[in-house]
Short mmCIF file of C-alpha atoms in Angstrom, two decimals:
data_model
loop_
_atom_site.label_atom_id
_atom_site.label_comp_id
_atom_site.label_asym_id
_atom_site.label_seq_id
_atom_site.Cartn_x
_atom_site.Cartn_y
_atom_site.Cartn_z
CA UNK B 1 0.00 0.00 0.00
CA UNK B 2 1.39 3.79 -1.10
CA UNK B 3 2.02 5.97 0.79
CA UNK B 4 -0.50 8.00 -0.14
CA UNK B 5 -0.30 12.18 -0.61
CA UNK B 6 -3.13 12.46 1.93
CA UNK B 7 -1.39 10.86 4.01
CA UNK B 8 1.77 12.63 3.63
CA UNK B 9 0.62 15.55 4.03
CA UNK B 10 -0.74 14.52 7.54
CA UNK B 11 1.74 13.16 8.62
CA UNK B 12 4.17 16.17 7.94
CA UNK B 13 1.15 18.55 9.70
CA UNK B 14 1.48 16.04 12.86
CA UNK B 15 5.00 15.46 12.75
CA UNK B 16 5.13 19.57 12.89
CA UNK B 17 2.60 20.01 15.16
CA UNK B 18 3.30 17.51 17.57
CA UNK B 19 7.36 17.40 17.59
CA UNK B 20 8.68 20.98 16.27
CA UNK B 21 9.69 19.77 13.02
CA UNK B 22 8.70 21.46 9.67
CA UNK B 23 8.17 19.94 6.35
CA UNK B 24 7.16 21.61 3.20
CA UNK B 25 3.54 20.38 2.50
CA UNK B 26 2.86 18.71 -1.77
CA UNK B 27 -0.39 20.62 -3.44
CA UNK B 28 -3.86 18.97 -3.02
CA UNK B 29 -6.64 19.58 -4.36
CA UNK B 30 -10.03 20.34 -2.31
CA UNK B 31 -11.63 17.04 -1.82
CA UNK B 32 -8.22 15.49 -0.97
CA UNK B 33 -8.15 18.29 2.04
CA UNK B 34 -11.12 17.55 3.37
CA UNK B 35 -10.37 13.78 3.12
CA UNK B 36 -7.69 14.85 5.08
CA UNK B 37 -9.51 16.57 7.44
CA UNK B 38 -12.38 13.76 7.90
CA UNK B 39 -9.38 11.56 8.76
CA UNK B 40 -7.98 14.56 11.42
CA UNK B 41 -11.19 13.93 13.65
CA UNK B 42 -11.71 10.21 13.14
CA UNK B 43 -8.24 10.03 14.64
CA UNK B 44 -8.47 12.41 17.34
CA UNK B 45 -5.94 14.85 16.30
CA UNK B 46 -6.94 17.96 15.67
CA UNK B 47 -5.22 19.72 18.12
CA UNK B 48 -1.78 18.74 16.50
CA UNK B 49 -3.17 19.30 13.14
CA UNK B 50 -4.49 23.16 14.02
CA UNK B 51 -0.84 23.39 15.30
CA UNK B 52 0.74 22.47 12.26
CA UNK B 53 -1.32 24.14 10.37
CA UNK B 54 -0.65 27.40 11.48
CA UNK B 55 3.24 26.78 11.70
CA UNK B 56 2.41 26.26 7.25
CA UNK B 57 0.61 29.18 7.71
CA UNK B 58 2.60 30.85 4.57
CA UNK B 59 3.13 27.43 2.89
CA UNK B 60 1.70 28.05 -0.77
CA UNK B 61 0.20 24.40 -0.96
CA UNK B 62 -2.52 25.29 1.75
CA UNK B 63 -5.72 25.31 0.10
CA UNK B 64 -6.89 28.73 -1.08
CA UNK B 65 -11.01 27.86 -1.73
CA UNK B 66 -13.53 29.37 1.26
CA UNK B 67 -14.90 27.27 2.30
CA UNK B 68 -11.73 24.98 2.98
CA UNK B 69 -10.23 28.17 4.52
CA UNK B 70 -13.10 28.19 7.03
CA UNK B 71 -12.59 24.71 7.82
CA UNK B 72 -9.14 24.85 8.43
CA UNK B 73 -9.59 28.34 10.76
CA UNK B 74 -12.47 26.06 13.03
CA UNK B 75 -9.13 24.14 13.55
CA UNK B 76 -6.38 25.82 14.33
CA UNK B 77 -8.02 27.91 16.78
CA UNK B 78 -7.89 24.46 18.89
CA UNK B 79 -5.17 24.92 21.53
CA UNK B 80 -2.57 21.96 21.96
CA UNK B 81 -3.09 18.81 24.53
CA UNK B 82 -0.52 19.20 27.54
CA UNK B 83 1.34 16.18 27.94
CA UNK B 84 0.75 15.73 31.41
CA UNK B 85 -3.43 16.24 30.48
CA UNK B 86 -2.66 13.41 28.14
CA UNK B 87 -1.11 11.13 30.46
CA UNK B 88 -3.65 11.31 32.94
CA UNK B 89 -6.71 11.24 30.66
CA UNK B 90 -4.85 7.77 30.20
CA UNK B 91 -4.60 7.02 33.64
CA UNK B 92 -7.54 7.72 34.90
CA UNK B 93 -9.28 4.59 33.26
CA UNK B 94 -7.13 0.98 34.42
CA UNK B 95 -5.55 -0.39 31.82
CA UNK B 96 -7.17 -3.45 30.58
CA UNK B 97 -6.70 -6.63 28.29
CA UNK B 98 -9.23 -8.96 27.52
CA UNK B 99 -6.76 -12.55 27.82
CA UNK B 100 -7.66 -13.96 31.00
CA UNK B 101 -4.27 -14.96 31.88
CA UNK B 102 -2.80 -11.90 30.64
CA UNK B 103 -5.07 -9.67 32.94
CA UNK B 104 -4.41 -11.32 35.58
CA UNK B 105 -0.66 -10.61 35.08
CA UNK B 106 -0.96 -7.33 34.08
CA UNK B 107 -3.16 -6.31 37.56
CA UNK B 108 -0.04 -8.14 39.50
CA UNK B 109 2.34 -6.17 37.77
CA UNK B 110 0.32 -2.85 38.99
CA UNK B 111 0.10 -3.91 41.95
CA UNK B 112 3.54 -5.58 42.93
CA UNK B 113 5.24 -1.94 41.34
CA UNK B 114 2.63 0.15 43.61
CA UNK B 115 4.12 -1.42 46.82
CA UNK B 116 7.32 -1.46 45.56
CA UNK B 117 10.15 0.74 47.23
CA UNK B 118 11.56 1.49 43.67
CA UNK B 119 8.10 2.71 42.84
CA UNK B 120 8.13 4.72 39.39
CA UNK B 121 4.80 6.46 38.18
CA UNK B 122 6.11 7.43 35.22
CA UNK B 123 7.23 3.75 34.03
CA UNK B 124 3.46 2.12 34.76
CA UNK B 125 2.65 5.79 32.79
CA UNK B 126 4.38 4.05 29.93
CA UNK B 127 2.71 0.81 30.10
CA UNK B 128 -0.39 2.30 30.69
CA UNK B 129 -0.22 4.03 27.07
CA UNK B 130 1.23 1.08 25.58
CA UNK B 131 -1.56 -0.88 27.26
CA UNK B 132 -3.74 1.81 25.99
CA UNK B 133 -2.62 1.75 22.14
CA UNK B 134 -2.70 -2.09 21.74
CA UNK B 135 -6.62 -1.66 22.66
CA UNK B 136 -7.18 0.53 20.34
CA UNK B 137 -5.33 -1.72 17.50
CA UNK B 138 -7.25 -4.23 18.32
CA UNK B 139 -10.18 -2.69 18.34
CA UNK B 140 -10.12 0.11 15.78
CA UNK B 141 -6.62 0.14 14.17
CA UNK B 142 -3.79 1.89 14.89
CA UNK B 143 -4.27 5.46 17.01
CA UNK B 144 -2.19 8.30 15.75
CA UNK B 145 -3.42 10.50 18.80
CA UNK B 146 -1.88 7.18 21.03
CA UNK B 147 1.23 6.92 19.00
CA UNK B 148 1.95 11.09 19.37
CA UNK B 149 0.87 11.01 23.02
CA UNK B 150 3.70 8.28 23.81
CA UNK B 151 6.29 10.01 21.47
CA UNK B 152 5.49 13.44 23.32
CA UNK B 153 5.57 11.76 26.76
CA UNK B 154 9.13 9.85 25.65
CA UNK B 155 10.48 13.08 24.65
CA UNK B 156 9.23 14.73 27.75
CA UNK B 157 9.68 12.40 30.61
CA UNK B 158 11.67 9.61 29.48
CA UNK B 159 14.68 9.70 31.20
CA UNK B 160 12.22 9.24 34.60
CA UNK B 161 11.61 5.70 32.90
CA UNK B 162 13.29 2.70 34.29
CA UNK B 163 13.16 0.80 31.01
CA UNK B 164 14.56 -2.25 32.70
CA UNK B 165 11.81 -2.78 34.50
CA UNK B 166 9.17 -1.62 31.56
CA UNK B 167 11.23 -4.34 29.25
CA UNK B 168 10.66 -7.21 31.87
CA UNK B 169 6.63 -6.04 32.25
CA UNK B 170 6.29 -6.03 28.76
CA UNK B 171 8.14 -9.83 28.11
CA UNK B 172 5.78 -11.16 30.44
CA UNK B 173 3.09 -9.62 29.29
CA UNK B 174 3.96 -11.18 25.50
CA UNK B 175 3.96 -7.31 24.70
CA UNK B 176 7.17 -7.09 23.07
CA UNK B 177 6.34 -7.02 19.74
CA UNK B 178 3.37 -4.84 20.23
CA UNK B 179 4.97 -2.21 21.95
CA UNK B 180 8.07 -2.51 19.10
CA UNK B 181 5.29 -1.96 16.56
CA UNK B 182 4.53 1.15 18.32
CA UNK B 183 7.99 2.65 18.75
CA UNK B 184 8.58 1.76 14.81
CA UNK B 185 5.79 3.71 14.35
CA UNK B 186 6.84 6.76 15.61
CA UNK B 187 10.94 5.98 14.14
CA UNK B 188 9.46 5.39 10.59
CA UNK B 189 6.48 8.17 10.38
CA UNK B 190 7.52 11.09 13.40
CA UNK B 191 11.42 10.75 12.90
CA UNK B 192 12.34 9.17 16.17
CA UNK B 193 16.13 7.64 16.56
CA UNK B 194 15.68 3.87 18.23
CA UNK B 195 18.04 5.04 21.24
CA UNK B 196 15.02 6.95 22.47
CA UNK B 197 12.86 3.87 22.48
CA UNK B 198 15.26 1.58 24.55
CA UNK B 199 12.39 -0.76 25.28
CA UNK B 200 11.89 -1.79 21.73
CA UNK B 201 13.02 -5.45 20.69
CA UNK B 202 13.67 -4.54 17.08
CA UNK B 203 11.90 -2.23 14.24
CA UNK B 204 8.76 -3.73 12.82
CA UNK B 205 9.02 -3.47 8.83
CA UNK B 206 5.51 -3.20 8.70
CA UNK B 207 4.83 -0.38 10.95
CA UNK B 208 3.82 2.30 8.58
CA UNK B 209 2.24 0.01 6.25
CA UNK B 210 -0.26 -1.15 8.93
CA UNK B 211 -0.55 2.90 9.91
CA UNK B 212 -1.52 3.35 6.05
CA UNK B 213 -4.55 0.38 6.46
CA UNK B 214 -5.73 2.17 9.66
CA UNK B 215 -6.03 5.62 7.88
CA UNK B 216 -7.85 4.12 5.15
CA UNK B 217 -10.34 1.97 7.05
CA UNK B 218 -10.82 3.53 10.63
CA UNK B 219 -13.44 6.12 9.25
CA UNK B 220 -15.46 3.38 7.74
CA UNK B 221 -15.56 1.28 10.66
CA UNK B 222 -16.32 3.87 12.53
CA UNK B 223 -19.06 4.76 10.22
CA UNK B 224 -20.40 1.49 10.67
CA UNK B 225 -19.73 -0.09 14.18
CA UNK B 226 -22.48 -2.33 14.54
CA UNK B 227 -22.17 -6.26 14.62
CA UNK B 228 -25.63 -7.27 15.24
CA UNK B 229 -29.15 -5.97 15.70
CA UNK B 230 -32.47 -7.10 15.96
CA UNK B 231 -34.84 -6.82 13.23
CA UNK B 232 -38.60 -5.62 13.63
CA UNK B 233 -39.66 -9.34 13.13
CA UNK B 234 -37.40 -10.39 16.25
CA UNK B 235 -34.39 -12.17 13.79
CA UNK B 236 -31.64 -11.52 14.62
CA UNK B 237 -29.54 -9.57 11.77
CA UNK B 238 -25.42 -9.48 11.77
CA UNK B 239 -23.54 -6.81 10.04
CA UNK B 240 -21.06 -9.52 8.15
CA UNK B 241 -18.91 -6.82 6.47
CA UNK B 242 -17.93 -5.18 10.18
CA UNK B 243 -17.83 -8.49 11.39
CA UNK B 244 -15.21 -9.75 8.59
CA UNK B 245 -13.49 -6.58 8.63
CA UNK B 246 -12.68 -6.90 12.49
CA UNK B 247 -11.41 -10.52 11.97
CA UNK B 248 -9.14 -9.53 8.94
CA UNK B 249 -7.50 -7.14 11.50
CA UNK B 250 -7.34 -9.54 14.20
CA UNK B 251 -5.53 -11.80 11.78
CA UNK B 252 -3.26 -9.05 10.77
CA UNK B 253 -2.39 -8.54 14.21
CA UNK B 254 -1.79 -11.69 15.25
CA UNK B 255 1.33 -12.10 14.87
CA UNK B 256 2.19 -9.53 17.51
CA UNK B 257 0.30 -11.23 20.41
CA UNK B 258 -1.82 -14.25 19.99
CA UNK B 259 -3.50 -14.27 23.00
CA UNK B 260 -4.40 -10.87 23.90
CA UNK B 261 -5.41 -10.30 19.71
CA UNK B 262 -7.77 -13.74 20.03
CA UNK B 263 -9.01 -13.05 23.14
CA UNK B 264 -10.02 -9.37 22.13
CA UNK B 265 -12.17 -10.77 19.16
CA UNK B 266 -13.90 -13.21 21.19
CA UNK B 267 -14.77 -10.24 23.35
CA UNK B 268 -16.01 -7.86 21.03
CA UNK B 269 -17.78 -10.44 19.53
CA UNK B 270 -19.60 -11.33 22.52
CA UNK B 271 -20.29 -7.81 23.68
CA UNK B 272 -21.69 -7.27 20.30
CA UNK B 273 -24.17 -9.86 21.17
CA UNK B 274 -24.80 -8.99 24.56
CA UNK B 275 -25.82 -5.37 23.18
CA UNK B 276 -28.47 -6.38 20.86
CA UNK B 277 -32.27 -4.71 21.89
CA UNK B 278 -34.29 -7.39 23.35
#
């Protein structure tokens, strides 16, 4: 899959937005823009977008038509997330996985660290967002607004991080690969060197093709996130294309962590059937 112009030319507003670094934006034309933007809110990123945006304030490739110009001033008079307001929007909800076995590990790990004398917030802040983003892969594809929050909070507070102990969290956990997909992410599409991602295993090749899949298909299955419903006549009615389009990412995912990617279908698949109107 390309690497599509849209796509560039988000990423370069995020990677400016988000990290300080400028890149000239390629001409679009209108619809491609607001494709763009559609894709801006699905992801939850509009703040870094309205940031970028008005560091390419004087870039000649920013669209020139009305009513795109209105859009694009609705957005950049956003102001951008704090990274502590990020974090604890995070922390405030547990983090959770859906594998029996690997919840139960994961609520040990919480709790052994809490009473720990070596105690550090900011490395269960770390797992918390990596806990976070693997949800949302799962569930949804991958999360830009996840990906930037870690990369901001890396940049920001990583050298409070005892990545020795986040490494032998995440091994247990069968995280590894997961949480290497995540750091590739940000190496491959925000710029990142691998020395500031010491708990990475190695880069993922696929990173920024999976990123690519996510961008395309998040705003459709967001468009359409029903599994089943109930029909006037009391039959039950499934939404197969949701439902095949949620195990085609499962089995792209895999690979990354059996369990946890299984054991998330099986749950969304039964809480789909647990919500239908009786």
């Amino acid at each position: 899959m390309k690497n599509n112009i849209i796509n560039r030319n988000l990423f370069r507003l995020l990677y400016s937005g988000a990290f300080n670094c400028n890149e000239p934006l390629e001409p679009m034309s209108a619809f491609k823009w607001k494709r763009l933007l559609q894709i801006t809110e699905v992801q939850d990123v509009k703040p870094y977008v309205a940031r970028g945006l008005r560091l390419h304030q004087d870039d000649p490739n920013l669209p020139i038509s009305p009513s795109l110009q209105q859009e694009i001033e609705n957005i950049t008079s956003l102001s951008m997330p704090d990274v502590n307001s990020s974090t604890l929007k995070i922390m405030q909800t547990a983090p959770q996985l859906s594998n029996i076995l690997l919840k139960r590990r994961l609520k040990s790990i919480i709790r052994k660290e809490e009473n720990s004398e070596s105690y550090s917030l900011e490395t269960l802040q770390l797992l918390n967002t990596i806990i976070h983003n693997v949800n949302h892969t799962l569930t949804n594809g991958i999360s830009l607004r996840g990906i930037i929050d870690m990369g901001r909070f890396l940049r920001t507070k990583g050298n409070l991080v005892d990545f020795v102990k986040l490494e032998k969290w995440l091994h247990h956990l069968g995280m590894v690969r997961m949480a290497s997909l995540q750091g590739s992410i940000l190496i491959d599409i925000f710029k990142f060197s691998i020395d500031e991602l010491p708990f990475m295993n190695k880069e993922e090749t696929s990173a920024t093709y999976l990123t690519q899949r996510s961008l395309t298909h998040t705003a459709a299955d967001t468009a359409e996130n029903w599994h089943f419903r109930m029909r006037t006549n009391g039959m039950v009615e499934n939404n197969s294309r949701v439902l095949r389009r949620n195990l085609t990412r499962s089995l792209r995912y895999i690979r990354f962590n059996p369990f946890e990617t299984a054991s998330n279908f099986l749950a969304n698949f039964s809480r789909s059937l647990s919500e239908i109107e009786e």
